[in-house]
Structure formats: structure tokens, C-alpha cells
mmCIF file of C-alpha atoms in Angstrom:
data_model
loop_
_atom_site.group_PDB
_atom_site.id
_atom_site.type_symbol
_atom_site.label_atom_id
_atom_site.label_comp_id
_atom_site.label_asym_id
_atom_site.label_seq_id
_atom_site.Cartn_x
_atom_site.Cartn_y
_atom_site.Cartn_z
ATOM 1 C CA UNK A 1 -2.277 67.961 -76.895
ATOM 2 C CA UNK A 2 1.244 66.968 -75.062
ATOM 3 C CA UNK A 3 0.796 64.082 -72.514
ATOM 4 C CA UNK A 4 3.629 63.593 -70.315
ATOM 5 C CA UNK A 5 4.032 59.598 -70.100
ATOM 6 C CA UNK A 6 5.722 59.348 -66.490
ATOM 7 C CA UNK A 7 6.299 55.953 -65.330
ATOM 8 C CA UNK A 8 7.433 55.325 -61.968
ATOM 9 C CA UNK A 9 11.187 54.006 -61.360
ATOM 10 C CA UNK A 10 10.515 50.614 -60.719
ATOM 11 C CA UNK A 11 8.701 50.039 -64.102
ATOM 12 C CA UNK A 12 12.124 49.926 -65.524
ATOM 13 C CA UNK A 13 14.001 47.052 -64.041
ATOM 14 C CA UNK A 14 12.327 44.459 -65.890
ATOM 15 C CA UNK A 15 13.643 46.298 -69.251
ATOM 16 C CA UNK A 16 17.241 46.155 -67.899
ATOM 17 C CA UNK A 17 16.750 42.266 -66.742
ATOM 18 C CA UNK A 18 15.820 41.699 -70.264
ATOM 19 C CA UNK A 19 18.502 43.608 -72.234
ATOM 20 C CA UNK A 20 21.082 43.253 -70.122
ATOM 21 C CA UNK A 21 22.132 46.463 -69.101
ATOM 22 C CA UNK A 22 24.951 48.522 -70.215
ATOM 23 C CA UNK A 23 25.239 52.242 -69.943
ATOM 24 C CA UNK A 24 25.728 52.953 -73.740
ATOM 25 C CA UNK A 25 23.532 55.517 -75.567
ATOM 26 C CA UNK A 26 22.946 53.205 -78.546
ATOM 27 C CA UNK A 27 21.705 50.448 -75.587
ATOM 28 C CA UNK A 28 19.318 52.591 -74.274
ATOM 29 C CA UNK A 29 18.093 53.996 -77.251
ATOM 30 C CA UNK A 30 17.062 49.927 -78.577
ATOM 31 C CA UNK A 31 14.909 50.094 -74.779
ATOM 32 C CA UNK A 32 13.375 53.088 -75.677
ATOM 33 C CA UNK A 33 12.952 52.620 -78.982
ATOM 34 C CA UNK A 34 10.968 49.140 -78.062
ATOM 35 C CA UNK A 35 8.750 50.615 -75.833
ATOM 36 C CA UNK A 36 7.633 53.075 -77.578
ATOM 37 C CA UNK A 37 7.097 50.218 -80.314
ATOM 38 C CA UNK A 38 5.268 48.640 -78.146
ATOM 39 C CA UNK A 39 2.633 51.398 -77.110
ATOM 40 C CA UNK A 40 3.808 52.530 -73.296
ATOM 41 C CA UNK A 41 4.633 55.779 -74.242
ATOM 42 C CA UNK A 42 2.208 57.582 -77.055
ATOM 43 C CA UNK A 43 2.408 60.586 -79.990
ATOM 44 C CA UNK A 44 3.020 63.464 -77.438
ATOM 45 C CA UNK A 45 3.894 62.175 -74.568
ATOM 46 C CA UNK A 46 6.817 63.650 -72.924
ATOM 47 C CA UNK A 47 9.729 61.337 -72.136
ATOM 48 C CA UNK A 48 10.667 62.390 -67.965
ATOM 49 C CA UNK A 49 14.563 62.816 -68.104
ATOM 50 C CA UNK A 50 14.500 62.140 -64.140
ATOM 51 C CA UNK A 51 12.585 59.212 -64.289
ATOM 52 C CA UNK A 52 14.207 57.369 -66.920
ATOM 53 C CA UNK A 53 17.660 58.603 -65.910
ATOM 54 C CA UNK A 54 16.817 56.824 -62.552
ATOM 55 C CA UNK A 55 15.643 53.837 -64.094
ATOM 56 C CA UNK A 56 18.078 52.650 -66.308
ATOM 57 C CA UNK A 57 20.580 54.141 -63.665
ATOM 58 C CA UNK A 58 22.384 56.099 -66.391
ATOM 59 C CA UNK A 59 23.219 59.542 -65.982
ATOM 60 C CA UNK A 60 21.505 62.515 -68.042
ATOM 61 C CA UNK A 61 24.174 62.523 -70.196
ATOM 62 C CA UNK A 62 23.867 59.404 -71.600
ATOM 63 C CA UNK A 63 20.240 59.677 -71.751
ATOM 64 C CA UNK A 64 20.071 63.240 -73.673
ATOM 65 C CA UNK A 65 22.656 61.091 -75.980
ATOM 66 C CA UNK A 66 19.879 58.298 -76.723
ATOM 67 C CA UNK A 67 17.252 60.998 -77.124
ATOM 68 C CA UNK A 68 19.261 62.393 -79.892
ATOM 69 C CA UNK A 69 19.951 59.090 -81.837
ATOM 70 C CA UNK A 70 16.149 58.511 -81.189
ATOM 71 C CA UNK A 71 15.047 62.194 -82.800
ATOM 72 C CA UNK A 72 17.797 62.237 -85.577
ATOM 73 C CA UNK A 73 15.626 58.592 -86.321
ATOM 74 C CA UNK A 74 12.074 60.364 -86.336
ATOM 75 C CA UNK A 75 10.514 58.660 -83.176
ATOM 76 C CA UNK A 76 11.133 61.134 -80.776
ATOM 77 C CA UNK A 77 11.402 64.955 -80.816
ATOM 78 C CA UNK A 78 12.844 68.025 -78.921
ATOM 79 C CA UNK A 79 10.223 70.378 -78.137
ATOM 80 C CA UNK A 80 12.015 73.910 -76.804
ATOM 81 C CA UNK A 81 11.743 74.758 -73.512
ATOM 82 C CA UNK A 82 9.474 71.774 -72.640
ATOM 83 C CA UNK A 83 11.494 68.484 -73.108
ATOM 84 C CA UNK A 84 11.630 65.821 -75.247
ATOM 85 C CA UNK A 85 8.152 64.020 -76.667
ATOM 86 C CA UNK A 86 7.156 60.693 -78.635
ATOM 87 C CA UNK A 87 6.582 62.196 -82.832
ATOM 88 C CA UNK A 88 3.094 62.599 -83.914
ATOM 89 C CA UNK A 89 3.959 61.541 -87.803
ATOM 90 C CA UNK A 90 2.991 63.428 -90.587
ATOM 91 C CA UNK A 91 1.229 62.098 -93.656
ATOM 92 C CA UNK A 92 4.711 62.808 -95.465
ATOM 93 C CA UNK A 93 6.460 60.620 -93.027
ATOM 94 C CA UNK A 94 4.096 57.375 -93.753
ATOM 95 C CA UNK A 95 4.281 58.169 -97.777
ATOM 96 C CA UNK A 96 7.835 57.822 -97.176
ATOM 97 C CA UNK A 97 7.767 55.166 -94.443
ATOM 98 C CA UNK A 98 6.014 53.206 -97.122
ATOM 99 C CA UNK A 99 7.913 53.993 -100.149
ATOM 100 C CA UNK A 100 11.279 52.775 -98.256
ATOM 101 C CA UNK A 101 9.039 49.218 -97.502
ATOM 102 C CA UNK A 102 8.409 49.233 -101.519
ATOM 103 C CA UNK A 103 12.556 48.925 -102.437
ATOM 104 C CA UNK A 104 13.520 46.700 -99.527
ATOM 105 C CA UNK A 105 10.735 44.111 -98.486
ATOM 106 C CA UNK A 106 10.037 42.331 -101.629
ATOM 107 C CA UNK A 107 13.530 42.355 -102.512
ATOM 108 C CA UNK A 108 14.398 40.273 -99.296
ATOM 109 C CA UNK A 109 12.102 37.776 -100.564
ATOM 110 C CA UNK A 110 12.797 37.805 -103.929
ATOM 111 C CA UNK A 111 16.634 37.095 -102.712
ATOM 112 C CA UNK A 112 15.403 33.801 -100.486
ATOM 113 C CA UNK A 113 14.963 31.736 -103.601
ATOM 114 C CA UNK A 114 17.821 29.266 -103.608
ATOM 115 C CA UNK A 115 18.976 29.387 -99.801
ATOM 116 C CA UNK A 116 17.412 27.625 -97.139
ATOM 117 C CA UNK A 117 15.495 29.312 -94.627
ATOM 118 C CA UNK A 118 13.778 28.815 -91.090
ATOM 119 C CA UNK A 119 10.211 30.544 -91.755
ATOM 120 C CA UNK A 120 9.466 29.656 -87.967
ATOM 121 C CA UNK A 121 9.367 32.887 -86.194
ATOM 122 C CA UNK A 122 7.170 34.194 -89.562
ATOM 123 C CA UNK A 123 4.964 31.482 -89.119
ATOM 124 C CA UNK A 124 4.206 31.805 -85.376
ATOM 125 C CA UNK A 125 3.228 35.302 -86.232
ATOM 126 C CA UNK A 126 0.747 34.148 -88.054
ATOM 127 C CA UNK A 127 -0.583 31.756 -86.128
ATOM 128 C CA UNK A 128 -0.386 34.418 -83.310
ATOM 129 C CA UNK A 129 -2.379 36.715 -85.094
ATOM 130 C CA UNK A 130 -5.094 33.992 -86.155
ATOM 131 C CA UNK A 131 -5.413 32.159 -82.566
ATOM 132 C CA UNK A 132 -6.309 36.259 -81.024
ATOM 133 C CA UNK A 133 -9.072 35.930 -83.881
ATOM 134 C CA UNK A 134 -10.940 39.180 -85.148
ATOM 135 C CA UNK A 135 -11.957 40.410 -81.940
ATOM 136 C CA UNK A 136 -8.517 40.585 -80.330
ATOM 137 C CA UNK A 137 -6.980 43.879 -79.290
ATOM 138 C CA UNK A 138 -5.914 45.701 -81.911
ATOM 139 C CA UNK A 139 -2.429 46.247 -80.538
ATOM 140 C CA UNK A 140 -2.274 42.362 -80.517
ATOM 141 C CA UNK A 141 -3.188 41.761 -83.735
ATOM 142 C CA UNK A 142 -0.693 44.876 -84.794
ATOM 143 C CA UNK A 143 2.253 43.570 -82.881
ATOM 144 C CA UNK A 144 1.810 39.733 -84.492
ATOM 145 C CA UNK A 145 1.826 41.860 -88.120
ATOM 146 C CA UNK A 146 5.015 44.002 -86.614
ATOM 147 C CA UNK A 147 6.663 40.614 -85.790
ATOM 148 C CA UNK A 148 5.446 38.648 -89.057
ATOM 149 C CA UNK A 149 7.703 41.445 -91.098
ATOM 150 C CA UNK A 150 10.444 41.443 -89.038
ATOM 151 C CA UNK A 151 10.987 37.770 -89.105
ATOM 152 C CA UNK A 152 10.872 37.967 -93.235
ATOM 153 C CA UNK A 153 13.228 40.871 -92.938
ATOM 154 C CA UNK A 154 15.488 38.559 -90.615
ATOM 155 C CA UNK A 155 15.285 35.890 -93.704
ATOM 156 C CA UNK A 156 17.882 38.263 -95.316
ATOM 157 C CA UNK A 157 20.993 37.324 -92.491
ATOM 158 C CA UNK A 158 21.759 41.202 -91.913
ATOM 159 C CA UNK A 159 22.093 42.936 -88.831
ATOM 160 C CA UNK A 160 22.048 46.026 -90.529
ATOM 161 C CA UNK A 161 18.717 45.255 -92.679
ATOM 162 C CA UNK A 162 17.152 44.229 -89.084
ATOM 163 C CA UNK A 163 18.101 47.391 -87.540
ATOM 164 C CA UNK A 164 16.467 49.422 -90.372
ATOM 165 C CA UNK A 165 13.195 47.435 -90.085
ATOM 166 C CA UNK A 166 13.172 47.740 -86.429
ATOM 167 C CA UNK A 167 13.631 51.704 -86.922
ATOM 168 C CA UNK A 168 10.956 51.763 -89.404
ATOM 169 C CA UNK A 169 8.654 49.612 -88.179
ATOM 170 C CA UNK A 170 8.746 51.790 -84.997
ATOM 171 C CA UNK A 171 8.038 54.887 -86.651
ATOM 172 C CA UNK A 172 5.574 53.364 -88.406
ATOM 173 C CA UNK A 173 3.576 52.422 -85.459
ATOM 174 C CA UNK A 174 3.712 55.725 -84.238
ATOM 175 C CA UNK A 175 1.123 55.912 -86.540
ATOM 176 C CA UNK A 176 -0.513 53.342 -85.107
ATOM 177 C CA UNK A 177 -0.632 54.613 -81.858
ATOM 178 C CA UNK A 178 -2.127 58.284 -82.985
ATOM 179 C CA UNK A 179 -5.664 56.724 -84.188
ATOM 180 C CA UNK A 180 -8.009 54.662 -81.556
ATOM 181 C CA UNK A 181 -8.698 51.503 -82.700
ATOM 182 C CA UNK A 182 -7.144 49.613 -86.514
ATOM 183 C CA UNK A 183 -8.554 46.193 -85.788
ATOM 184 C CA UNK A 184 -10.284 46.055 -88.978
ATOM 185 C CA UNK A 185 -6.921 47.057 -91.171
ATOM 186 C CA UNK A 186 -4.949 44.658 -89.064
ATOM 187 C CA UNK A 187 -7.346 41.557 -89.616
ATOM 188 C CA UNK A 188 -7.201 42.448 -93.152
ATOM 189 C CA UNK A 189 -3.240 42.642 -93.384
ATOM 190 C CA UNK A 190 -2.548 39.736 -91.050
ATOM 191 C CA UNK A 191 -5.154 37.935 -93.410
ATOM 192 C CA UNK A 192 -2.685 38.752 -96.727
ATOM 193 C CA UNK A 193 0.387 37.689 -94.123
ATOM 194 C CA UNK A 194 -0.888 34.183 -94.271
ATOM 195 C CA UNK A 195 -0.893 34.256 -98.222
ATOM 196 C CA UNK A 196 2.582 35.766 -98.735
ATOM 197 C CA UNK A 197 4.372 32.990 -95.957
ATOM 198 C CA UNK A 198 2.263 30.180 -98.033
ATOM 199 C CA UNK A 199 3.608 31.784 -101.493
ATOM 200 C CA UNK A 200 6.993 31.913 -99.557
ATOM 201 C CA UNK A 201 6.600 27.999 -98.593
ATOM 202 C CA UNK A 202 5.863 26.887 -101.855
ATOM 203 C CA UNK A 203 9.143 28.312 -103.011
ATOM 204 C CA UNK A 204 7.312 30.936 -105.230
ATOM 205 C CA UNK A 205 9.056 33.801 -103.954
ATOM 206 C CA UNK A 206 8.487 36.035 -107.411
ATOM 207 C CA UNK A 207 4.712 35.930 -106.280
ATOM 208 C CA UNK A 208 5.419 36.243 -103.030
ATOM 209 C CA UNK A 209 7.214 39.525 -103.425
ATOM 210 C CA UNK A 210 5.171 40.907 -105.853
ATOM 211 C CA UNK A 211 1.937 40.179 -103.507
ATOM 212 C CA UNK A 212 4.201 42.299 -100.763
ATOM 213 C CA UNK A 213 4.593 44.882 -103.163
ATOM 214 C CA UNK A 214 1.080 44.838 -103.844
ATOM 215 C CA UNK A 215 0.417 44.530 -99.943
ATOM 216 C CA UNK A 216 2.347 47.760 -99.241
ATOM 217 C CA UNK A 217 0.728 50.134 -101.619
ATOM 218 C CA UNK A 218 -2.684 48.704 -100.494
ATOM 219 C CA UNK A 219 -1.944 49.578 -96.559
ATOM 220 C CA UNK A 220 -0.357 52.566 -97.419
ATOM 221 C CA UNK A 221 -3.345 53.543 -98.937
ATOM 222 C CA UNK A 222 -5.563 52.643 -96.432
ATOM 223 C CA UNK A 223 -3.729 54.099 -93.469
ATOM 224 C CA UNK A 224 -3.332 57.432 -94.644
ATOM 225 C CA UNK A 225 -7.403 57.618 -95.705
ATOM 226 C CA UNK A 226 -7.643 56.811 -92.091
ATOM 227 C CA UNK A 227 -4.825 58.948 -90.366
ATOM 228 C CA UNK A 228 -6.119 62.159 -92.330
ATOM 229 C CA UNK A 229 -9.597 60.973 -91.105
ATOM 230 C CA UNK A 230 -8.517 60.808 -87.519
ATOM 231 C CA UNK A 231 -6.706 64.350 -87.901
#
């Protein structure tokens, strides 16, 4: 069913006070991109041109511009006649989503052994995940796990290997966002998070990336027998 997600004008100031505006597509793409990461605007909702346009006091332009970048990456999509909407994911899309995790997470950490490395932000995932405890709000406990794998991927020193994770991992919890409630899978995942940063901190990053591999095909697994479920 298509949901339009309107949000009123003012809700977007405090996303220009923290990006620091600027009236590029690419710009406003990374807001919308984050807040649709972050669960304000669901599978099917439609995006408001007017609204947003007025918000981020860009014209439409600009806006259909950042729509585009957004669908050509998956997370949103041009519906005819009726605007553009947040994806609802196939199962293809997380097979692949996953597959893509597969080649380039445990290769990051396979490639940390010999450098030094600040595992601070991956660590205070963690322990973000573990002080919310079991009971927490599954979007919590999700967005600790979201942050815990895009610290690793940071590890690596590459803007462009953080921009693909950030794309990914925004698609990805599209997926998230189309079922009701994955505390259970995240307390189990943000469990296995806490024994790939140890494996990590004892320098055995061979382990470590094998147990990411092994982490991967496990929630990959899991997520679809629950997405197809949900369907």
C-alpha cells in the first residue's frame, strides 16, 4: 500500500544545521539518503516534492536531481503519474545486497593487519548496542549494528569504500523497515559484533574476517526466511 510520508517544513531545519547546507544534488541526496536510513520515511512512502523543496530551500530542480541519484542507487523509486516513493526491496536485492558484503567486508579486515587503527567508534557501537540490552527498540539495537559496520568499513581510510557502505547499508535497511519488529536478529548479530571487534583487538584479523564472512551468510539467511515470511 503507498503511504505518503509528509513532514511539515520546519522538520527540516535541523537537517540543514547539521549538514551544513549547500544547494547541490549530491548534498541533498546524503540528507535524504540518511533519513531514510534512519526510519522517517518507510517502503512506500511517497517523498512530497513541495515539502522537501521548501525545506531544504532548494528548488525542484535540484531536488528531482537528488531523487534520481537516489533511484539510479535503489532507495528510492519513480512511480508514473504518482511521484516518487521510498523502494520496497525485493528478495533479489538483499541476495545481492549480501553477496556485495561477502567480497568487501572481510577483506577490509583482513587488510588492517599491520597498520594501526582507532577501533573507537566500532567499539562504542558495541557498547551502544549492549547498554539498550535485549529489550531495546529494535531500531536502536539496528542502528548500533548499522554504525558497528560502518566504523570497520571506515578502518579501510577510503572515502569511496565509506560511501558504498553508506549506500548499501541504506538499502539494506530498507529491508529493515518493511517487517515490524527484528529485535531478536539484531540481539543475535550485535551479539557476534562483540566477537569479531575482540578477534579484531587481538590482532587476529584472519579469524576475524572469516567470522564476518561467516556472519554475513548467516544474516542473509535469516533475513530473507523472515522478509518472505512477512510478504
Amino acid at each position: 500500500m503507498e503511504r505518503e510520508a509528509g513532514s511539515a517544513v520546519e522538520d527540516w531545519a535541523e537537517e540543514l544545521a547539521q549538514a551544513g547546507w549547500s544547494s547541490k544534488a549530491e548534498h541533498i541526496a546524503s540528507i535524504l539518503r540518511r533519513r531514510i536510513s534512519e526510519g522517517k520515511h518507510l517502503p512506500d512512502h511517497r517523498l512530497p516534492e513541495d515539502t522537501i523543496s521548501q525545506g531544504l530551500k532548494v528548488s525542484r530542480n535540484t531536488l528531482r536531481e537528488a531523487f534520481r541519484l537516489l533511484a539510479h542507487e535503489g532507495i528510492v523509486e519513480h512511480r508514473h503519474g504518482r511521484g516518487v516513493f521510498v523502494r520496497r526491496l525485493t528478495v533479489a536485492d538483499v541476495t545481492d545486497l549480501y553477496r556485495l558484503r561477502r567480497v568487501v567486508q572481510p577483506a577490509s579486515i583482513r587488510d588492517l593487519k599491520g597498520r594501526a587503527v582507532d577501533l573507537g567508534q566500532a567499539r562504542a557501537a558495541v557498547e551502544e548496542s549492549e547498554a539498550a540490552g535485549p529489550e531495546a527498540d529494535w531500531r536502536v539495537l539496528g542502528t548500533a549494528n548499522l554504525r558497528f559496520h560502518l566504523a570497520l568499513t571506515a578502518l579501510a581510510g577510503s572515502r569511496r569504500l565509506d560511501e558504498l557502505m553508506s549506500r548499501v547499508l541504506a538499502e539494506l535497511r530498507l529491508v529493515f523497515y518493511a517487517m515490524s519488529d527484528l529485535r531478536e536478529f539484531h540481539v543475535v548479530y550485535g551479539a557476534r559484533n562483540r566477537r569479531i571487534l575482540e578477534l579484531i583487538e587481538a590482532g587476529a584479523f584472519t579469524k576475524a574476517a572469516n567470522e564476518m564472512t561467516s556472519y554475513l551468510r548467516d544474516a542473509e539467511r535469516d533475513l530473507v526466511e523472515r522478509y518472505v515470511a512477512a510478504a
